[in-house]
PDB file of C-alpha atoms and ligand atoms in Angstrom:
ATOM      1  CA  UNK A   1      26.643  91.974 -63.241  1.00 90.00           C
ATOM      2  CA  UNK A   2      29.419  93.872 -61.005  1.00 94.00           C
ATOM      3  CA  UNK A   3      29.404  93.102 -57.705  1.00 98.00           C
ATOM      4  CA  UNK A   4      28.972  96.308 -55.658  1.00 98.00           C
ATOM      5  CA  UNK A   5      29.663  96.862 -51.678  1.00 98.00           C
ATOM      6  CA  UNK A   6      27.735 100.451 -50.488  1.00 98.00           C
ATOM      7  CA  UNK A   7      28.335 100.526 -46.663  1.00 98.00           C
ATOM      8  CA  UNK A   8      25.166 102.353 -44.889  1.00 98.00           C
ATOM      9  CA  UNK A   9      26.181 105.565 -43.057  1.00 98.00           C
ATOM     10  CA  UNK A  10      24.448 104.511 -40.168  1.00 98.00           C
ATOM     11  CA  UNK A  11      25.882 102.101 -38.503  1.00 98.00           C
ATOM     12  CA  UNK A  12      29.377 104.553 -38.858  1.00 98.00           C
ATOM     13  CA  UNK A  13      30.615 106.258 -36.010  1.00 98.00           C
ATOM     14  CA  UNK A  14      28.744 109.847 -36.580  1.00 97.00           C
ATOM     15  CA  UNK A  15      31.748 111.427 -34.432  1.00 97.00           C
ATOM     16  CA  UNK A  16      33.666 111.597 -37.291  1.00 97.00           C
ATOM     17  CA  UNK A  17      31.518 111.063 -39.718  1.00 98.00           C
ATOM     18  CA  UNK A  18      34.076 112.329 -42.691  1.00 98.00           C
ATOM     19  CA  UNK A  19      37.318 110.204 -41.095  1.00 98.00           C
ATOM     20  CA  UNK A  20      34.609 107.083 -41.740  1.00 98.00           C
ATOM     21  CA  UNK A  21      33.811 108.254 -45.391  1.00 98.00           C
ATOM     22  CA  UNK A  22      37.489 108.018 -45.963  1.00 98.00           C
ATOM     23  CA  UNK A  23      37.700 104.605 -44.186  1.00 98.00           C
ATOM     24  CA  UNK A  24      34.941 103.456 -46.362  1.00 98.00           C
ATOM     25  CA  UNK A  25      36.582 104.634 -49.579  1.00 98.00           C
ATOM     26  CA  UNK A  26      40.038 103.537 -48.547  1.00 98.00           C
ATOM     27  CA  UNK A  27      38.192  99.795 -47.428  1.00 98.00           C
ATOM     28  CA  UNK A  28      36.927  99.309 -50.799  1.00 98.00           C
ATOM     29  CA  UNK A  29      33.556 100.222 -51.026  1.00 98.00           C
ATOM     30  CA  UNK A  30      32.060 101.359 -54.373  1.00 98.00           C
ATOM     31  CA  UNK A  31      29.451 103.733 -53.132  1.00 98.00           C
ATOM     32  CA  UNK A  32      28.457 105.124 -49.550  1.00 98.00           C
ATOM     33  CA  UNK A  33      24.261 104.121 -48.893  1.00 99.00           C
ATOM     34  CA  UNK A  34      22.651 107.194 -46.919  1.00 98.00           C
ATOM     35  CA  UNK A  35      19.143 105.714 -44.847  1.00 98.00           C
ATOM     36  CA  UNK A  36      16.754 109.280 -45.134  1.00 98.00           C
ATOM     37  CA  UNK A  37      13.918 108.476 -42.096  1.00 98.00           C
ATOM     38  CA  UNK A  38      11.458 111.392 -41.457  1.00 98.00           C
ATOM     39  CA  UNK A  39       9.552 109.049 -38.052  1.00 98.00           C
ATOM     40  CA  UNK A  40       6.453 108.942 -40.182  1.00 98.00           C
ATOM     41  CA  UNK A  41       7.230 106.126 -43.161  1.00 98.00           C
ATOM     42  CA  UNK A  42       9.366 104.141 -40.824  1.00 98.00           C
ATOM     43  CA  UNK A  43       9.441 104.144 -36.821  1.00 98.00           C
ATOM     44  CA  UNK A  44      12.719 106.123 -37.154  1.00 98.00           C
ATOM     45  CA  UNK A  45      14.255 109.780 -37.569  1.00 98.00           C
ATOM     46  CA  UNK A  46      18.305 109.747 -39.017  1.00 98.00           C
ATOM     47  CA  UNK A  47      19.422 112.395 -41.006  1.00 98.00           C
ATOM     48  CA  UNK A  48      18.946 114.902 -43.629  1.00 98.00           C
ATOM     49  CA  UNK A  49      20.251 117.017 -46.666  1.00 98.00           C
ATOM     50  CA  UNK A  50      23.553 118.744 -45.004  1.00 98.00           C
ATOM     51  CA  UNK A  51      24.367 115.980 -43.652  1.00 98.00           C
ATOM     52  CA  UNK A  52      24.275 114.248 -46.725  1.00 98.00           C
ATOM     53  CA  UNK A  53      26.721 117.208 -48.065  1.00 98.00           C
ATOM     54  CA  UNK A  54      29.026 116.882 -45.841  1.00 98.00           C
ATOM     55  CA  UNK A  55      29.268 113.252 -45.896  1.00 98.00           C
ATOM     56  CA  UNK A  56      29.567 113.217 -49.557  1.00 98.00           C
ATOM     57  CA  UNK A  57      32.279 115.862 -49.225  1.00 98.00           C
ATOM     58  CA  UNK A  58      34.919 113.431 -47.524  1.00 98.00           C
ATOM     59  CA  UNK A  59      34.736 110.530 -50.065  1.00 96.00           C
ATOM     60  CA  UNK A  60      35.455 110.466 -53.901  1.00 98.00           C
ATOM     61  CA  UNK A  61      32.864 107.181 -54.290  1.00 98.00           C
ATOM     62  CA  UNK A  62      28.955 107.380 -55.505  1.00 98.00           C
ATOM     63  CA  UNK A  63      26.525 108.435 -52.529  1.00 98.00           C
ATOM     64  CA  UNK A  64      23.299 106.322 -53.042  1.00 98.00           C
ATOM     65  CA  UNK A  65      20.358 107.654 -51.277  1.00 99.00           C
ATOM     66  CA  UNK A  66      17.425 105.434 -49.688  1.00 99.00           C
ATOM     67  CA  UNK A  67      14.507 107.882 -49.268  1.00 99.00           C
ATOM     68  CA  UNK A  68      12.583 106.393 -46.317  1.00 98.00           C
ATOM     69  CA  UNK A  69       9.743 109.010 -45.787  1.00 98.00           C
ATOM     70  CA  UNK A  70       6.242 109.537 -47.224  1.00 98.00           C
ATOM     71  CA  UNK A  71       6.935 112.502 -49.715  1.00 97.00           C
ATOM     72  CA  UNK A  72      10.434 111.936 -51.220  1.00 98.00           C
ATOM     73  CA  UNK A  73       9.120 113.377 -54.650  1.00 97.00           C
ATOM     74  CA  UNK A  74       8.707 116.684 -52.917  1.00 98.00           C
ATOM     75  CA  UNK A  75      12.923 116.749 -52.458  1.00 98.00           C
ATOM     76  CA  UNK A  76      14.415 115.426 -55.781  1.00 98.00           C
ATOM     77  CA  UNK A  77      16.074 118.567 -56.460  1.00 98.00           C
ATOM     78  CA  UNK A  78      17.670 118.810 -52.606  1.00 98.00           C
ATOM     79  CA  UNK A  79      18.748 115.639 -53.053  1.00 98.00           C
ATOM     80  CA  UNK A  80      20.967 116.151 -56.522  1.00 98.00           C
ATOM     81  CA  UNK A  81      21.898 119.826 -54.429  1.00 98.00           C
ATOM     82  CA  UNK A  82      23.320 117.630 -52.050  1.00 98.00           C
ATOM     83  CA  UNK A  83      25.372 115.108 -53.975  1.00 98.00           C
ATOM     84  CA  UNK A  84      23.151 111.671 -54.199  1.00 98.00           C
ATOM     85  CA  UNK A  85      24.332 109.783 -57.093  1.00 98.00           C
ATOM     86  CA  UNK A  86      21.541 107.992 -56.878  1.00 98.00           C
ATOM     87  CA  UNK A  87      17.936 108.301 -55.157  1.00 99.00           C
ATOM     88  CA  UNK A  88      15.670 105.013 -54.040  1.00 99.00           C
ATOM     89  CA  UNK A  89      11.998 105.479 -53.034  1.00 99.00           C
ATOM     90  CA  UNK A  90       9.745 103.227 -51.819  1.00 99.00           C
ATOM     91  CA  UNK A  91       6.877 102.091 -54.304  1.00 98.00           C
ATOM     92  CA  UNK A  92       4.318 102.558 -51.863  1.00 98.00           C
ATOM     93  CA  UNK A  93       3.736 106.081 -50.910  1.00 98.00           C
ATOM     94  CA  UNK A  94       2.441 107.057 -53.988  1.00 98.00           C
ATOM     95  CA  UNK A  95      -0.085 106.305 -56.759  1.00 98.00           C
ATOM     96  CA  UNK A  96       1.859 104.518 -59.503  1.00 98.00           C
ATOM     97  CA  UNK A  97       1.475 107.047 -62.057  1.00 98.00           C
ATOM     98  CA  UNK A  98       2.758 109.695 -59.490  1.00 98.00           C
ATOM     99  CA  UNK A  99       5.786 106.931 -58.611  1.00 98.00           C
ATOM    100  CA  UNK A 100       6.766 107.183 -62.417  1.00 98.00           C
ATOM    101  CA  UNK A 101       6.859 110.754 -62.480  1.00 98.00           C
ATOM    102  CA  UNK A 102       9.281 110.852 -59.824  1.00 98.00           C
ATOM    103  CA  UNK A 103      11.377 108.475 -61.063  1.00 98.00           C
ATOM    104  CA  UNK A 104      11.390 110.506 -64.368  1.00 98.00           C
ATOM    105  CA  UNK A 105      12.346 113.587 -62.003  1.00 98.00           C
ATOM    106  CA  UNK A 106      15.316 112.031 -60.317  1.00 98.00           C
ATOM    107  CA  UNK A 107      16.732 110.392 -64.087  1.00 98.00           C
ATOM    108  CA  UNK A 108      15.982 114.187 -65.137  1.00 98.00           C
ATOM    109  CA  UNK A 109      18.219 115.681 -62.658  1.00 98.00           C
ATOM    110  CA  UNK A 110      21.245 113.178 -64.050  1.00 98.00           C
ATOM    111  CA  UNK A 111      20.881 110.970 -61.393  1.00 99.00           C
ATOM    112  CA  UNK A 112      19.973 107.252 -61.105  1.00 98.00           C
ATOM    113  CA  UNK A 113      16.449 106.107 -60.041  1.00 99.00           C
ATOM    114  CA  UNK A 114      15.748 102.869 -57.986  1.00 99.00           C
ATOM    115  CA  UNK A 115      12.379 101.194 -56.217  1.00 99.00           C
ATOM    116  CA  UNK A 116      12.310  99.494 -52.961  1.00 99.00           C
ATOM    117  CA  UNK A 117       9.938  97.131 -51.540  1.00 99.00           C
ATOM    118  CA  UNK A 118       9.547  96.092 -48.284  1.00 98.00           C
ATOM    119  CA  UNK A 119       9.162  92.593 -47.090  1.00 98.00           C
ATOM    120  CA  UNK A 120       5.662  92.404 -47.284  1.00 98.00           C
ATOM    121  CA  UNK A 121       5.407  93.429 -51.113  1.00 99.00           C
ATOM    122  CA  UNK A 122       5.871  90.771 -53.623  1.00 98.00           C
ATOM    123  CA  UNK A 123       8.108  90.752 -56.698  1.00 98.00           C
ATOM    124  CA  UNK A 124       4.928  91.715 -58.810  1.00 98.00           C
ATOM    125  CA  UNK A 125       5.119  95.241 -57.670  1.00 98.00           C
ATOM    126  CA  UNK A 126       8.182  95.946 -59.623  1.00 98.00           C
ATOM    127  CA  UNK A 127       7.426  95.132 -62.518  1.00 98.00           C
ATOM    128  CA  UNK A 128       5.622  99.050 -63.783  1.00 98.00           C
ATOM    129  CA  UNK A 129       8.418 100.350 -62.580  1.00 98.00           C
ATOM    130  CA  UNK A 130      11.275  98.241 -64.884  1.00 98.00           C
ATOM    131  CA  UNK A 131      11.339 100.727 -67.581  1.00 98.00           C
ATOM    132  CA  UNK A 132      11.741 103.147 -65.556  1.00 98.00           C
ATOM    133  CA  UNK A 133      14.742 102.063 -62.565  1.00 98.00           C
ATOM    134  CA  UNK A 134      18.141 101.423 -62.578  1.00 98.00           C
ATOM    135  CA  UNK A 135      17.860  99.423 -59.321  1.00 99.00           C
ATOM    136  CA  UNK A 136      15.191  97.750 -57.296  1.00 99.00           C
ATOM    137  CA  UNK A 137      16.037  97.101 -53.543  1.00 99.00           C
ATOM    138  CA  UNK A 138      14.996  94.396 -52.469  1.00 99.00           C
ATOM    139  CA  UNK A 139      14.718  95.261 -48.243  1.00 99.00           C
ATOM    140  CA  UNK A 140      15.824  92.290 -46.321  1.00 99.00           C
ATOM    141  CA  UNK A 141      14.413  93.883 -43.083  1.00 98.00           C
ATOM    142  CA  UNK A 142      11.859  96.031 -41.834  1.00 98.00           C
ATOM    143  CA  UNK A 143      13.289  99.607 -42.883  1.00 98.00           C
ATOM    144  CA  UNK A 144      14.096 101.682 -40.021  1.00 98.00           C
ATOM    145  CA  UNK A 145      17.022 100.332 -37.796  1.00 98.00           C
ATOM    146  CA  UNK A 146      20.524  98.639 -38.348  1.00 98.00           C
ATOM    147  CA  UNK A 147      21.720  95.682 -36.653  1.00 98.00           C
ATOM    148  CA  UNK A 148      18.529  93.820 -37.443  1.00 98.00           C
ATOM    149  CA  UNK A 149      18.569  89.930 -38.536  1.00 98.00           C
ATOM    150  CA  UNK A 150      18.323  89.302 -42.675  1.00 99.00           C
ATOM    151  CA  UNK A 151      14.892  87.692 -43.686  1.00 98.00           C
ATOM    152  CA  UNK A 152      15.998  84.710 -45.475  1.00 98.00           C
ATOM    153  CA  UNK A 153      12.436  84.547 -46.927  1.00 98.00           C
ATOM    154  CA  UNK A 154      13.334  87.461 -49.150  1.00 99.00           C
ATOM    155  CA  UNK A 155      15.415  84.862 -51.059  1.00 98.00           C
ATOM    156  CA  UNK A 156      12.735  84.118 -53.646  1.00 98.00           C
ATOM    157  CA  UNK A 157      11.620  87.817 -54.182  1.00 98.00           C
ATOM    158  CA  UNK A 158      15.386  88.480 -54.950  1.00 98.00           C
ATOM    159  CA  UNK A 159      15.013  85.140 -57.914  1.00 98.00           C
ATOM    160  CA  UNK A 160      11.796  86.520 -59.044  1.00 98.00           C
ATOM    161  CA  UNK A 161      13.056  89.982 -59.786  1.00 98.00           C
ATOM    162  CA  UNK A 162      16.329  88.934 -61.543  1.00 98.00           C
ATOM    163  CA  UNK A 163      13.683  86.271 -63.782  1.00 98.00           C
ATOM    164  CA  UNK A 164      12.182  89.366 -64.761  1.00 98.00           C
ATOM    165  CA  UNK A 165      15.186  91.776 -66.038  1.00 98.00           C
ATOM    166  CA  UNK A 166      18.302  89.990 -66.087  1.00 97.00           C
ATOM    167  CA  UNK A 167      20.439  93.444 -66.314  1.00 96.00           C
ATOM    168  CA  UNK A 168      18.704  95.883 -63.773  1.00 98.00           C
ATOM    169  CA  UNK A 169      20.765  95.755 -60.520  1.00 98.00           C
ATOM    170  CA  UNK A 170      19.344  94.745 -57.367  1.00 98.00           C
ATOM    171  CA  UNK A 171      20.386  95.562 -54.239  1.00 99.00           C
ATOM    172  CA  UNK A 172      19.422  94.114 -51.113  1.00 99.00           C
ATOM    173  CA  UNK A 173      19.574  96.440 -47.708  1.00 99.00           C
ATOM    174  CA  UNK A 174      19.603  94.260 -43.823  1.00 98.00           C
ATOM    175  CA  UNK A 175      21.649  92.040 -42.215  1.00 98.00           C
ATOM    176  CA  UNK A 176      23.468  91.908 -45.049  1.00 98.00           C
ATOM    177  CA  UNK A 177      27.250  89.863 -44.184  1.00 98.00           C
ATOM    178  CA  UNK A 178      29.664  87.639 -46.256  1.00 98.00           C
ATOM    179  CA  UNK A 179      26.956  84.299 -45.252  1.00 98.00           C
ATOM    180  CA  UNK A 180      23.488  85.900 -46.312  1.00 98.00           C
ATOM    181  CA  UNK A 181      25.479  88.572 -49.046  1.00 98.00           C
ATOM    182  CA  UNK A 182      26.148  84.875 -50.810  1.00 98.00           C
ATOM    183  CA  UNK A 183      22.809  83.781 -50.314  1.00 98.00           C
ATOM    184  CA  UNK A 184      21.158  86.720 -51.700  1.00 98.00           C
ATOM    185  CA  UNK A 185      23.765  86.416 -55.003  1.00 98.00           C
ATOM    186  CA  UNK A 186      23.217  83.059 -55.569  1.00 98.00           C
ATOM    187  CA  UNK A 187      18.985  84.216 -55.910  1.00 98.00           C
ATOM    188  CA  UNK A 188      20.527  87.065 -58.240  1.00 98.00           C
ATOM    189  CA  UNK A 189      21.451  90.250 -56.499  1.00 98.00           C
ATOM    190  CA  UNK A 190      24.106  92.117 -56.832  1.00 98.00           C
ATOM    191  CA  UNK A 191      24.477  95.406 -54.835  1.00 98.00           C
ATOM    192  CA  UNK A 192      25.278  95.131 -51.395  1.00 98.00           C
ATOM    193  CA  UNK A 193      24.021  97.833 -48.484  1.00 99.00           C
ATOM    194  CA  UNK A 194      26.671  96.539 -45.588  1.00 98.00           C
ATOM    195  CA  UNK A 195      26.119  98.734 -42.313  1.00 98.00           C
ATOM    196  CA  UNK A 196      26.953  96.517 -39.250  1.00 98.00           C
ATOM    197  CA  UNK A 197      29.155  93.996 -40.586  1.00 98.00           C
ATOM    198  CA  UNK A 198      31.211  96.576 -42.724  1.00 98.00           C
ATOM    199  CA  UNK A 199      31.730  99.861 -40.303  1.00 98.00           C
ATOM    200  CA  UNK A 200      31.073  97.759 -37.398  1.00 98.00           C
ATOM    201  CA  UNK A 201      33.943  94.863 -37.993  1.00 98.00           C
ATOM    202  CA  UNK A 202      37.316  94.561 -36.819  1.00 98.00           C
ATOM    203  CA  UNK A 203      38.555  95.357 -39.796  1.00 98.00           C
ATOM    204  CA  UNK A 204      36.559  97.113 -42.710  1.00 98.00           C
ATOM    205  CA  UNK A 205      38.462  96.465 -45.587  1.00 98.00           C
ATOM    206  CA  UNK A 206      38.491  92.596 -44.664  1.00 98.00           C
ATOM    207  CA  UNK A 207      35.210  92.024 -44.037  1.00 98.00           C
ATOM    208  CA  UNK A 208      34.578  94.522 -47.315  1.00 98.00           C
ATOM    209  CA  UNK A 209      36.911  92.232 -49.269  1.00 98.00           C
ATOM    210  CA  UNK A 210      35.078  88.754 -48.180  1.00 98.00           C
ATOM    211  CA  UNK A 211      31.698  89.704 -48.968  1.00 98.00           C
ATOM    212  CA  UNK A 212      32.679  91.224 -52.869  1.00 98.00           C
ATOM    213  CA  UNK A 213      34.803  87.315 -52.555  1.00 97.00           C
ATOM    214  CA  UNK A 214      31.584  85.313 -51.569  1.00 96.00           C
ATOM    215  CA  UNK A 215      28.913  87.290 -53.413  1.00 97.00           C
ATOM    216  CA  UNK A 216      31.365  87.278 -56.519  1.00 93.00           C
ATOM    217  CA  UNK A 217      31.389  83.518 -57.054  1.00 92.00           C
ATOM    218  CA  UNK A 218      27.893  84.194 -58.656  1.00 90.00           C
ATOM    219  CA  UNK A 219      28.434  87.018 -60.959  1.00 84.00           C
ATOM    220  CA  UNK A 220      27.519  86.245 -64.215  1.00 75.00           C
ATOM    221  CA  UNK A 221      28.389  88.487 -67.374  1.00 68.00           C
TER     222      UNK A 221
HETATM  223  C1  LIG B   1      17.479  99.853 -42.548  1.00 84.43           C
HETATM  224  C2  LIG B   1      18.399 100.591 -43.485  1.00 84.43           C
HETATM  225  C3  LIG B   1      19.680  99.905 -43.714  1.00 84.43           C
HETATM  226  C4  LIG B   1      20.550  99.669 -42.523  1.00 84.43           C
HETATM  227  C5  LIG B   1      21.362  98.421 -42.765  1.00 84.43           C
HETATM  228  O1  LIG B   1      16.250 100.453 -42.561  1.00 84.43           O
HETATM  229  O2  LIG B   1      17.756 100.770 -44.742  1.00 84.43           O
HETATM  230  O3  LIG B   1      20.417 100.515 -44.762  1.00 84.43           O
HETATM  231  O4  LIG B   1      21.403 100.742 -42.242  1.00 84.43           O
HETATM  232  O5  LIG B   1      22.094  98.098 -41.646  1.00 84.43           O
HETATM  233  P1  LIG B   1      22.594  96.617 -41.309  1.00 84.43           P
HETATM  234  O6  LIG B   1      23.531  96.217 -42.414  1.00 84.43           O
HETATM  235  O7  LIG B   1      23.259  96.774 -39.991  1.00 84.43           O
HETATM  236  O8  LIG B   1      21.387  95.739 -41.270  1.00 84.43           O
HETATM  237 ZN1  LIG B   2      18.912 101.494 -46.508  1.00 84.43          ZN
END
């Protein structure tokens, strides 16, 4: 499976928010990961639809959208409006049968449809939804903030998921670097959300190029 690098948004520097698209693009990454946070699923309020639109606007590369609130179902079409190539709910605001319909929404509207679970769900909870994703993210923190420390206890969850569909893609989001990037291949992943250690490093395109190097040494066709 191809090793993909989507740098989070967040940790960019929002002054020039479409300079760091460009930097992004021009480092290497494959898509651009945009953190939605309404202060009500997660402890934290970051951005919305415009400036979603105008991020997408500077950069030619995929713009994959992690939908951290309690209602993302109620914004599918705001979210294709505003250029997400890709839309990623969490599996546990909703009813399943409600989850499924959204995900049927967002594949509707052309665009791709992914799960997340955070740390404290098990592998299990993916599985209604494989017919129906692209992607499951696999969080590696607590959603929220940036900068946080990657839960190596994840590992396993990663292994578990990958066991049960070898060709859906799974992406792991926190504290994600070249070390625990490797880590997290090696159990089976094999999109990367790099905020910190990609906008945040001496020198993007570097520390871009070393985690597609160390996560690549476990891609398997
Ligand atoms: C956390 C967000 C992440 C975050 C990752 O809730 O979902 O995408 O921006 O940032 P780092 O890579 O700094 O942990
Ligand atoms: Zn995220």
């Amino acid at each position: 499976m191809k090793v993909l690098i989507s740098p989070s948004i967040l940790a960019c520097d929002m002054l020039k928010v479409g300079r760091e698209m460009k930097r992004a693009e021009e480092s290497g990454a494959d898509w651009l990961h945009a953190d939605v946070m309404d202060g009500v699923y997660v402890p934290n309020i970051s951005f919305g639809f415009d400036f979603i639109k105008a991020a997408k606007s500077a950069a030619s590369i995929p713009v994959d959208v992690h939908m951290m609130t309690v209602c993302p179902q109620k914004y599918i079409k705001e979210l294709k409006a505003c250029g997400a190539d890709s839309v990623t709910i969490h599996h546990d605001i909703a009813p399943e049968s409600d989850i499924i319909k959204a995900l049927w929404e967002i594949k509707n509207e052309g665009m791709r449809a992914a799960i997340a679970l955070r740390p404290k769900f098990p592998a299990e909870d993916i599985k209604p939804y494989l017919p129906y994703i692209d992607m499951a993210l696999v969080m590696t923190v607590e959603p929220g903030f940036g900068g946080q420390k990657f839960m190596s206890d994840m590992l396993p969850k990663i292994a578990a998921i990958r066991e049960m569909s070898p060709d859906v893609d799974i992406q792991v989001d926190g504290g994600i670097n070249q070390e625990t990037a490797s880590l997290c291949a090696e159990a089976g992943a094999n999109v990367f959300v790099v905020g910190t250690a990609s906008f945040r490093a001496p020198d993007m395109k570097e520390a871009i190029d070393k985690i597609r190097l160390s996560a690549g040494k476990y891609e398997v066709e």
